[in-house]
Amino acid sequence: MRPRTPDGRSVADRDGWLDALLIVLGALIAMGVVAGLGLWAAGAAELPDNAFGRVVAATVVTSVGGTVEVRGDAGGLARTDAHLVLLPLSVTVTGALVFTAGFLRPLRHRPAVDAPALVVRAARIAVLWAVALTGLCFAARQDFRISLGAGAARDLIEIFGVSPVVGFTTDVPLTLLFGLLWLAGMLLLALLVSAAAPLPPGALRLRAAVGPAAYAMVVLLLVCVAVGVVVGLVVATSRGHPAETLAVLLLGLPNLVWLAFTIGLGATWHGRVDGPFALPMPRLLDRVLRGPDVSTLDLRSLAAYDGRVWWLVGIDAVLLLGAAVVMAVRSPVRLPLWRHAVRMAVALALTVLTVCLVGRVSVRFGLSVLGIGNLGGDLTGELFLRAEVGTALGVAVLWGLVTGFLGGLLTRAVRGRPGRRTAKGPPGRA
């Protein structure tokens, strides 16, 4: 029998809930620290009405796919139009790493684990995460009164007694839905890419089939982030503006490096920055995107401002070949080369599709009085960024086929050298 506590619960149950609580608290603290430091570096600490903490909460909510609704009120004679879709992926990646590390840590010491035990462990984390998300949703609510400045806009507003207010709130049901889906996806991915984590016998074949490619893609994305961190630190120390660079690193580094990665593959993005938005981004992107018309982001358009952009092609080639080798090393030895190519193509296409979806940005705010829109100043602005998904997937498949074949060929050549031991692939059919 399991030992019991005075309240009747088993010690294992109590320890399981305590472990889940520590994982959720650790993830929340890590995400909050990253979001808070990034917002502080971006100047959000100067927001009025002690709103900094609420903005941090909203940033954590959006980082896991939660819905933050921008709302506005300008009286009966005026109308506001606001919209926000933006994922601070630095915070997202931080939370994912903490959650997966905490989830996998005790499993690595077990020779085997059954499916019900995994489900119970994940369910405990999910319940506490739902409670934490609910608290964040109610904390992430704030209103701001807009400074009107001077000129015709101020005169109109004073005449008609309009007092524009903009703020944000959260959609609790949608946030819980997307937040729990995000958590489930992270935990499932962790089980697939971790060779040390025990799985029920029925799931071993699935991991043998998709695990090597999933692991290679996770490594690829994290290496891109690591390279971005190094570049960002070099820029901060050599070119000044350390606060701006720190804001980029702590809020949107994966957004930028994964965007650059897809552009290096040959993908095309479209975007525009207009109005008072001053989101942390490299000046090159701001120069290309800011203007009255929609701009195109690809190798040619960026190279017109900085020829060093062409280095992205070579960097992507090296990274993808490395990922293909990692995938081939973890795959069965006798897997045909064409299967290496197909698996790499499918994995890279899914990865690029994910980047295109999570990298979308859409921010808009507008104020009109008596039907007169675009009053100018700080009252109207738009920022959006979206990818040509079809083009991105097409180039991803081509890159995946070529690098997957070469990675398998290179791994086979290294394994076939005299004196080298042949590595055995994971169990299961190829």
CSV table of C-alpha atoms in Angstrom, one decimal:
chain,number,residue,atom,x,y,z
A,1,MET,CA,0.0,0.0,0.0
A,2,ARG,CA,1.0,3.6,-0.6
A,3,PRO,CA,1.9,5.5,2.5
A,4,ARG,CA,-0.9,8.0,3.5
A,5,THR,CA,-0.8,11.5,4.9
A,6,PRO,CA,-3.2,12.5,7.8
A,7,ASP,CA,-5.7,13.9,5.3
A,8,GLY,CA,-5.9,10.5,3.4
A,9,ARG,CA,-3.8,11.4,0.3
A,10,SER,CA,-0.9,9.3,-0.7
A,11,VAL,CA,2.6,10.7,-0.4
A,12,ALA,CA,3.0,10.2,-4.1
A,13,ASP,CA,-0.1,12.3,-4.9
A,14,ARG,CA,1.1,15.0,-2.6
A,15,ASP,CA,4.6,15.1,-4.1
A,16,GLY,CA,3.1,15.0,-7.6
A,17,TRP,CA,1.1,18.1,-6.9
A,18,LEU,CA,4.0,19.9,-5.3
A,19,ASP,CA,6.2,19.0,-8.2
A,20,ALA,CA,3.6,20.4,-10.7
A,21,LEU,CA,3.3,23.6,-8.6
A,22,LEU,CA,7.0,24.1,-8.7
A,23,ILE,CA,7.1,23.7,-12.4
A,24,VAL,CA,4.2,26.2,-13.0
A,25,LEU,CA,5.7,28.7,-10.6
A,26,GLY,CA,9.1,28.4,-12.1
A,27,ALA,CA,7.7,28.9,-15.6
A,28,LEU,CA,5.7,31.9,-14.5
A,29,ILE,CA,8.6,33.5,-12.7
A,30,ALA,CA,11.0,33.0,-15.7
A,31,MET,CA,8.5,34.3,-18.2
A,32,GLY,CA,7.6,37.3,-16.0
A,33,VAL,CA,11.3,38.2,-15.5
A,34,VAL,CA,12.0,38.0,-19.2
A,35,ALA,CA,8.9,40.0,-20.1
A,36,GLY,CA,9.5,42.6,-17.3
A,37,LEU,CA,13.1,43.2,-18.2
A,38,GLY,CA,12.3,43.5,-21.9
A,39,LEU,CA,9.5,46.0,-21.3
A,40,TRP,CA,11.6,47.9,-18.9
A,41,ALA,CA,14.3,48.2,-21.5
A,42,ALA,CA,11.7,49.3,-24.0
A,43,GLY,CA,10.6,52.1,-21.7
A,44,ALA,CA,7.3,50.6,-20.5
A,45,ALA,CA,8.3,51.4,-16.9
A,46,GLU,CA,7.2,55.0,-17.6
A,47,LEU,CA,3.6,54.1,-18.3
A,48,PRO,CA,1.1,56.0,-16.1
A,49,ASP,CA,-1.2,54.7,-13.4
A,50,ASN,CA,1.3,52.0,-12.3
A,51,ALA,CA,0.4,50.0,-15.3
A,52,PHE,CA,3.8,48.3,-15.7
A,53,GLY,CA,2.8,45.1,-13.9
A,54,ARG,CA,-0.4,44.8,-15.8
A,55,VAL,CA,1.4,45.2,-19.1
A,56,VAL,CA,3.9,42.4,-18.0
A,57,ALA,CA,0.9,40.2,-17.3
A,58,ALA,CA,-0.6,40.9,-20.7
A,59,THR,CA,2.8,40.1,-22.3
A,60,VAL,CA,2.9,36.7,-20.6
A,61,VAL,CA,-0.7,36.0,-21.7
A,62,THR,CA,0.0,36.8,-25.3
A,63,SER,CA,3.2,34.8,-25.3
A,64,VAL,CA,1.2,31.5,-24.9
A,65,GLY,CA,-1.4,32.4,-27.5
A,66,GLY,CA,-3.7,34.2,-25.2
A,67,THR,CA,-6.1,36.8,-26.5
A,68,VAL,CA,-5.6,40.4,-25.4
A,69,GLU,CA,-8.3,42.7,-26.8
A,70,VAL,CA,-7.5,46.4,-27.3
A,71,ARG,CA,-10.5,48.5,-26.5
A,72,GLY,CA,-11.1,52.2,-26.9
A,73,ASP,CA,-13.7,54.8,-25.9
A,74,ALA,CA,-14.0,58.3,-27.2
A,75,GLY,CA,-17.5,59.4,-26.3
A,76,GLY,CA,-20.7,59.4,-28.4
A,77,LEU,CA,-19.3,61.6,-31.2
A,78,ALA,CA,-16.1,59.6,-31.8
A,79,ARG,CA,-15.1,56.1,-32.7
A,80,THR,CA,-12.0,54.1,-31.9
A,81,ASP,CA,-10.7,51.1,-33.9
A,82,ALA,CA,-8.1,48.9,-32.2
A,83,HIS,CA,-6.6,45.5,-32.9
A,84,LEU,CA,-3.6,43.5,-31.6
A,85,VAL,CA,-2.0,40.2,-32.7
A,86,LEU,CA,1.5,39.9,-31.5
A,87,LEU,CA,3.5,37.1,-29.8
A,88,PRO,CA,6.6,38.0,-27.9
A,89,LEU,CA,8.4,34.8,-28.7
A,90,SER,CA,11.4,35.3,-26.3
A,91,VAL,CA,8.9,34.9,-23.5
A,92,THR,CA,7.3,32.0,-25.2
A,93,VAL,CA,10.5,30.1,-25.7
A,94,THR,CA,11.5,30.8,-22.1
A,95,GLY,CA,8.3,29.3,-20.8
A,96,ALA,CA,8.5,26.3,-23.1
A,97,LEU,CA,12.1,25.5,-21.9
A,98,VAL,CA,11.2,25.7,-18.2
A,99,PHE,CA,8.0,23.6,-18.6
A,100,THR,CA,9.6,20.9,-20.7
A,101,ALA,CA,12.7,20.7,-18.4
A,102,GLY,CA,10.6,20.4,-15.3
A,103,PHE,CA,8.2,17.8,-16.9
A,104,LEU,CA,11.1,15.6,-18.2
A,105,ARG,CA,13.4,15.8,-15.2
A,106,PRO,CA,12.0,13.1,-13.0
A,107,LEU,CA,11.1,10.8,-16.0
A,108,ARG,CA,14.7,10.4,-17.0
A,109,HIS,CA,15.4,8.3,-13.9
A,110,ARG,CA,12.7,5.8,-14.6
A,111,PRO,CA,13.3,2.7,-16.7
A,112,ALA,CA,9.7,2.7,-17.9
A,113,VAL,CA,6.4,4.6,-17.5
A,114,ASP,CA,2.9,3.8,-18.4
A,115,ALA,CA,0.5,6.0,-20.3
A,116,PRO,CA,-1.8,6.7,-17.3
A,117,ALA,CA,1.1,8.0,-15.2
A,118,LEU,CA,2.1,10.4,-18.0
A,119,VAL,CA,-1.5,11.7,-18.4
A,120,VAL,CA,-1.8,12.2,-14.6
A,121,ARG,CA,1.5,14.1,-14.4
A,122,ALA,CA,0.5,16.3,-17.4
A,123,ALA,CA,-3.0,16.9,-16.0
A,124,ARG,CA,-1.7,18.2,-12.7
A,125,ILE,CA,0.5,20.7,-14.5
A,126,ALA,CA,-2.4,21.7,-16.8
A,127,VAL,CA,-4.8,22.3,-13.9
A,128,LEU,CA,-2.4,24.6,-12.1
A,129,TRP,CA,-1.4,26.3,-15.3
A,130,ALA,CA,-5.1,27.0,-16.0
A,131,VAL,CA,-5.5,28.6,-12.5
A,132,ALA,CA,-2.3,30.7,-13.1
A,133,LEU,CA,-3.6,31.8,-16.5
A,134,THR,CA,-6.9,32.8,-15.1
A,135,GLY,CA,-5.2,35.0,-12.6
A,136,LEU,CA,-3.0,36.6,-15.3
A,137,CYS,CA,-6.1,37.3,-17.4
A,138,PHE,CA,-7.7,39.3,-14.6
A,139,ALA,CA,-4.5,41.1,-13.9
A,140,ALA,CA,-3.9,42.0,-17.5
A,141,ARG,CA,-6.5,44.8,-17.7
A,142,GLN,CA,-5.8,48.5,-17.9
A,143,ASP,CA,-7.0,51.8,-19.5
A,144,PHE,CA,-5.0,54.8,-20.6
A,145,ARG,CA,-6.1,58.3,-21.4
A,146,ILE,CA,-4.6,59.5,-24.7
A,147,SER,CA,-2.5,62.6,-24.8
A,148,LEU,CA,-4.0,64.8,-27.6
A,149,GLY,CA,-1.1,67.0,-28.3
A,150,ALA,CA,-1.9,70.1,-30.4
A,151,GLY,CA,-3.4,71.1,-33.7
A,152,ALA,CA,-6.7,70.4,-35.4
A,153,ALA,CA,-7.2,67.1,-33.7
A,154,ARG,CA,-7.1,68.7,-30.3
A,155,ASP,CA,-9.4,71.5,-31.4
A,156,LEU,CA,-12.0,69.1,-32.7
A,157,ILE,CA,-11.9,67.0,-29.5
A,158,GLU,CA,-12.2,70.0,-27.3
A,159,ILE,CA,-15.2,71.4,-29.2
A,160,PHE,CA,-17.1,68.1,-29.0
A,161,GLY,CA,-16.0,67.2,-25.5
A,162,VAL,CA,-14.4,63.9,-26.6
A,163,SER,CA,-12.0,62.3,-24.1
A,164,PRO,CA,-10.3,59.3,-25.9
A,165,VAL,CA,-9.3,56.4,-23.8
A,166,VAL,CA,-7.6,53.2,-24.9
A,167,GLY,CA,-6.8,50.1,-22.9
A,168,PHE,CA,-6.6,46.4,-23.0
A,169,THR,CA,-8.4,43.4,-21.5
A,170,THR,CA,-8.3,39.6,-22.0
A,171,ASP,CA,-10.7,37.0,-23.3
A,172,VAL,CA,-10.5,34.5,-20.5
A,173,PRO,CA,-12.1,31.4,-22.2
A,174,LEU,CA,-10.0,31.8,-25.4
A,175,THR,CA,-6.8,32.4,-23.4
A,176,LEU,CA,-7.4,29.3,-21.4
A,177,LEU,CA,-8.1,27.3,-24.6
A,178,PHE,CA,-5.0,28.5,-26.4
A,179,GLY,CA,-2.8,28.4,-23.3
A,180,LEU,CA,-3.7,24.8,-22.6
A,181,LEU,CA,-3.2,23.8,-26.2
A,182,TRP,CA,0.2,25.5,-26.1
A,183,LEU,CA,1.1,23.6,-23.0
A,184,ALA,CA,0.0,20.3,-24.4
A,185,GLY,CA,1.9,20.9,-27.6
A,186,MET,CA,5.1,21.7,-25.6
A,187,LEU,CA,4.9,18.6,-23.4
A,188,LEU,CA,4.1,16.3,-26.4
A,189,LEU,CA,7.0,17.7,-28.3
A,190,ALA,CA,9.3,17.2,-25.3
A,191,LEU,CA,8.4,13.5,-25.1
A,192,LEU,CA,9.0,13.1,-28.9
A,193,VAL,CA,12.4,14.8,-29.0
A,194,SER,CA,13.9,13.4,-25.7
A,195,ALA,CA,15.4,10.0,-26.2
A,196,ALA,CA,16.0,9.6,-22.5
A,197,ALA,CA,12.3,10.0,-21.5
A,198,PRO,CA,10.6,6.7,-21.1
A,199,LEU,CA,7.4,6.1,-23.2
A,200,PRO,CA,4.8,3.4,-23.2
A,201,PRO,CA,5.5,0.6,-25.7
A,202,GLY,CA,2.8,1.8,-28.1
A,203,ALA,CA,4.4,5.3,-28.4
A,204,LEU,CA,8.0,4.1,-29.1
A,205,ARG,CA,7.3,3.5,-32.8
A,206,LEU,CA,5.9,7.0,-33.1
A,207,ARG,CA,9.0,8.5,-31.5
A,208,ALA,CA,11.2,6.3,-33.7
A,209,ALA,CA,9.4,7.7,-36.8
A,210,VAL,CA,9.1,11.4,-36.1
A,211,GLY,CA,11.5,11.9,-33.1
A,212,PRO,CA,14.7,12.4,-35.1
A,213,ALA,CA,13.2,15.0,-37.4
A,214,ALA,CA,11.4,16.8,-34.5
A,215,TYR,CA,14.6,16.9,-32.5
A,216,ALA,CA,16.6,18.3,-35.4
A,217,MET,CA,14.0,21.1,-36.0
A,218,VAL,CA,14.0,22.0,-32.3
A,219,VAL,CA,17.8,22.1,-32.3
A,220,LEU,CA,17.8,24.2,-35.5
A,221,LEU,CA,15.4,26.8,-34.0
A,222,LEU,CA,17.3,27.0,-30.7
A,223,VAL,CA,20.6,27.4,-32.5
A,224,CYS,CA,19.1,30.3,-34.5
A,225,VAL,CA,18.1,31.9,-31.2
A,226,ALA,CA,21.6,31.3,-29.8
A,227,VAL,CA,23.3,32.9,-32.8
A,228,GLY,CA,20.9,35.9,-32.4
A,229,VAL,CA,21.9,36.3,-28.8
A,230,VAL,CA,25.6,36.4,-29.7
A,231,VAL,CA,24.9,38.9,-32.5
A,232,GLY,CA,22.7,41.0,-30.2
A,233,LEU,CA,25.3,41.2,-27.5
A,234,VAL,CA,28.0,42.1,-30.0
A,235,VAL,CA,25.8,44.9,-31.4
A,236,ALA,CA,25.0,46.2,-27.9
A,237,THR,CA,28.6,46.4,-26.9
A,238,SER,CA,30.0,47.8,-30.1
A,239,ARG,CA,27.3,50.1,-31.5
A,240,GLY,CA,25.7,51.5,-28.4
A,241,HIS,CA,21.9,51.6,-27.7
A,242,PRO,CA,22.2,48.8,-25.2
A,243,ALA,CA,18.6,49.3,-23.9
A,244,GLU,CA,17.1,49.0,-27.3
A,245,THR,CA,19.1,45.9,-28.0
A,246,LEU,CA,18.2,44.4,-24.7
A,247,ALA,CA,14.5,45.0,-25.4
A,248,VAL,CA,14.9,43.1,-28.7
A,249,LEU,CA,16.7,40.2,-27.1
A,250,LEU,CA,14.2,39.8,-24.3
A,251,LEU,CA,10.9,40.4,-26.2
A,252,GLY,CA,11.3,39.5,-29.8
A,253,LEU,CA,14.6,37.8,-30.6
A,254,PRO,CA,13.0,34.6,-31.9
A,255,ASN,CA,10.6,36.7,-34.0
A,256,LEU,CA,13.5,38.3,-35.7
A,257,VAL,CA,15.9,35.4,-36.1
A,258,TRP,CA,13.3,33.0,-37.3
A,259,LEU,CA,12.1,35.7,-39.7
A,260,ALA,CA,15.6,36.1,-41.0
A,261,PHE,CA,15.9,32.3,-41.3
A,262,THR,CA,12.9,32.1,-43.5
A,263,ILE,CA,14.1,35.0,-45.6
A,264,GLY,CA,17.4,33.3,-46.1
A,265,LEU,CA,15.6,30.3,-47.4
A,266,GLY,CA,13.9,32.5,-50.0
A,267,ALA,CA,10.6,33.3,-48.3
A,268,THR,CA,8.8,36.6,-48.8
A,269,TRP,CA,7.1,38.6,-46.2
A,270,HIS,CA,4.9,41.7,-46.5
A,271,GLY,CA,4.5,44.4,-43.9
A,272,ARG,CA,4.1,48.1,-43.0
A,273,VAL,CA,4.8,50.4,-40.1
A,274,ASP,CA,2.9,53.6,-40.0
A,275,GLY,CA,2.3,56.0,-37.0
A,276,PRO,CA,3.7,56.3,-33.5
A,277,PHE,CA,4.7,52.6,-33.1
A,278,ALA,CA,8.2,52.2,-31.7
A,279,LEU,CA,8.4,48.5,-31.2
A,280,PRO,CA,11.9,47.1,-30.6
A,281,MET,CA,13.2,46.0,-34.0
A,282,PRO,CA,16.5,46.5,-35.9
A,283,ARG,CA,16.7,49.8,-37.8
A,284,LEU,CA,17.0,48.0,-41.1
A,285,LEU,CA,13.5,46.5,-40.7
A,286,ASP,CA,12.1,49.8,-39.5
A,287,ARG,CA,13.5,51.6,-42.6
A,288,VAL,CA,12.1,49.0,-45.0
A,289,LEU,CA,8.7,48.7,-43.4
A,290,ARG,CA,7.9,52.3,-42.4
A,291,GLY,CA,6.1,54.1,-45.2
A,292,PRO,CA,2.7,54.8,-46.7
A,293,ASP,CA,2.6,51.6,-48.8
A,294,VAL,CA,3.0,47.9,-48.1
A,295,SER,CA,6.6,46.8,-48.3
A,296,THR,CA,8.1,43.5,-49.3
A,297,LEU,CA,10.7,41.8,-47.2
A,298,ASP,CA,12.9,39.4,-49.1
A,299,LEU,CA,16.6,39.0,-49.9
A,300,ARG,CA,16.5,41.5,-52.7
A,301,SER,CA,14.6,44.3,-50.9
A,302,LEU,CA,16.8,44.0,-47.8
A,303,ALA,CA,20.0,43.8,-49.8
A,304,ALA,CA,19.1,47.2,-51.3
A,305,TYR,CA,19.8,48.6,-47.9
A,306,ASP,CA,22.5,46.3,-46.6
A,307,GLY,CA,24.3,43.8,-48.9
A,308,ARG,CA,25.3,41.7,-46.0
A,309,VAL,CA,21.8,40.2,-46.0
A,310,TRP,CA,23.0,37.7,-48.7
A,311,TRP,CA,25.1,36.0,-45.9
A,312,LEU,CA,21.7,34.6,-44.7
A,313,VAL,CA,21.7,32.1,-47.5
A,314,GLY,CA,25.1,30.7,-46.6
A,315,ILE,CA,24.2,30.6,-42.9
A,316,ASP,CA,20.9,28.8,-43.6
A,317,ALA,CA,22.7,26.3,-45.7
A,318,VAL,CA,25.2,25.4,-42.9
A,319,LEU,CA,22.4,25.3,-40.3
A,320,LEU,CA,20.2,23.1,-42.4
A,321,LEU,CA,23.0,20.7,-43.3
A,322,GLY,CA,23.8,20.4,-39.6
A,323,ALA,CA,20.2,19.7,-38.7
A,324,ALA,CA,20.0,17.1,-41.5
A,325,VAL,CA,23.1,15.4,-40.0
A,326,VAL,CA,21.6,15.4,-36.5
A,327,MET,CA,18.4,13.9,-37.9
A,328,ALA,CA,20.3,11.2,-39.8
A,329,VAL,CA,22.5,10.3,-36.8
A,330,ARG,CA,19.4,9.7,-34.7
A,331,SER,CA,17.6,7.7,-37.5
A,332,PRO,CA,17.9,4.0,-38.2
A,333,VAL,CA,21.2,3.1,-39.9
A,334,ARG,CA,19.6,1.5,-43.0
A,335,LEU,CA,17.1,4.2,-43.7
A,336,PRO,CA,17.3,5.0,-47.5
A,337,LEU,CA,18.6,8.4,-48.6
A,338,TRP,CA,15.3,9.3,-50.2
A,339,ARG,CA,13.6,8.9,-46.9
A,340,HIS,CA,16.1,11.1,-45.2
A,341,ALA,CA,15.3,13.7,-47.9
A,342,VAL,CA,11.5,13.4,-47.5
A,343,ARG,CA,11.5,13.4,-43.7
A,344,MET,CA,13.7,16.5,-43.7
A,345,ALA,CA,11.5,18.2,-46.3
A,346,VAL,CA,8.3,17.5,-44.3
A,347,ALA,CA,9.8,18.5,-41.0
A,348,LEU,CA,11.3,21.8,-42.4
A,349,ALA,CA,8.0,22.6,-44.1
A,350,LEU,CA,6.1,22.2,-40.9
A,351,THR,CA,8.7,24.3,-39.0
A,352,VAL,CA,8.5,27.1,-41.6
A,353,LEU,CA,4.7,27.0,-41.5
A,354,THR,CA,4.8,27.3,-37.7
A,355,VAL,CA,7.2,30.3,-38.0
A,356,CYS,CA,4.9,32.0,-40.5
A,357,LEU,CA,1.9,31.6,-38.2
A,358,VAL,CA,3.5,32.6,-34.9
A,359,GLY,CA,5.5,35.4,-36.6
A,360,ARG,CA,2.5,37.3,-37.8
A,361,VAL,CA,2.0,40.8,-36.4
A,362,SER,CA,-1.1,42.9,-36.7
A,363,VAL,CA,-1.4,46.1,-34.6
A,364,ARG,CA,-3.8,48.9,-35.4
A,365,PHE,CA,-5.3,51.9,-33.6
A,366,GLY,CA,-7.4,54.7,-35.0
A,367,LEU,CA,-9.6,57.5,-33.8
A,368,SER,CA,-12.3,59.4,-35.8
A,369,VAL,CA,-14.5,62.3,-34.8
A,370,LEU,CA,-17.8,62.9,-36.7
A,371,GLY,CA,-16.6,60.4,-39.3
A,372,ILE,CA,-13.3,62.2,-39.9
A,373,GLY,CA,-10.7,59.5,-39.7
A,374,ASN,CA,-6.9,59.5,-39.5
A,375,LEU,CA,-6.6,62.6,-37.4
A,376,GLY,CA,-2.9,62.2,-37.3
A,377,GLY,CA,-0.4,62.7,-34.5
A,378,ASP,CA,-0.4,59.8,-32.0
A,379,LEU,CA,-4.1,59.0,-32.7
A,380,THR,CA,-3.7,56.6,-35.7
A,381,GLY,CA,-1.2,53.9,-36.4
A,382,GLU,CA,-0.8,50.5,-38.1
A,383,LEU,CA,1.8,47.8,-38.0
A,384,PHE,CA,1.5,44.4,-39.7
A,385,LEU,CA,3.8,41.7,-40.9
A,386,ARG,CA,2.7,38.5,-42.7
A,387,ALA,CA,4.4,35.8,-44.9
A,388,GLU,CA,3.6,34.4,-48.3
A,389,VAL,CA,2.9,31.0,-46.9
A,390,GLY,CA,2.8,29.2,-50.2
A,391,THR,CA,6.2,30.5,-51.3
A,392,ALA,CA,7.7,29.8,-47.9
A,393,LEU,CA,6.5,26.2,-47.9
A,394,GLY,CA,7.8,25.7,-51.4
A,395,VAL,CA,11.3,26.8,-50.7
A,396,ALA,CA,11.3,24.9,-47.4
A,397,VAL,CA,10.5,21.6,-49.2
A,398,LEU,CA,13.3,22.2,-51.8
A,399,TRP,CA,15.8,23.0,-49.1
A,400,GLY,CA,14.7,20.0,-47.0
A,401,LEU,CA,15.0,17.6,-49.9
A,402,VAL,CA,18.5,18.7,-50.8
A,403,THR,CA,19.9,19.0,-47.3
A,404,GLY,CA,18.2,15.9,-46.1
A,405,PHE,CA,19.8,13.8,-48.9
A,406,LEU,CA,23.2,15.4,-48.3
A,407,GLY,CA,22.9,14.9,-44.5
A,408,GLY,CA,22.1,11.3,-44.9
A,409,LEU,CA,24.8,10.8,-47.4
A,410,LEU,CA,27.4,12.5,-45.2
A,411,THR,CA,26.3,10.5,-42.2
A,412,ARG,CA,26.5,7.2,-44.1
A,413,ALA,CA,30.0,8.1,-45.3
A,414,VAL,CA,31.2,8.8,-41.8
A,415,ARG,CA,29.6,5.6,-40.4
A,416,GLY,CA,31.2,3.6,-43.2
A,417,ARG,CA,34.8,4.6,-42.4
A,418,PRO,CA,37.1,1.7,-41.4
A,419,GLY,CA,37.6,1.5,-37.7
A,420,ARG,CA,34.4,3.4,-36.8
A,421,ARG,CA,31.6,1.7,-34.9
A,422,THR,CA,28.3,1.7,-36.7
A,423,ALA,CA,25.7,3.5,-34.6
A,424,LYS,CA,22.4,1.8,-34.2
A,425,GLY,CA,19.2,3.7,-34.8
A,426,PRO,CA,16.3,3.8,-32.4
A,427,PRO,CA,14.0,0.8,-32.2
A,428,GLY,CA,11.1,0.4,-34.7
A,429,ARG,CA,10.8,0.2,-38.4
A,430,ALA,CA,12.3,2.8,-40.7
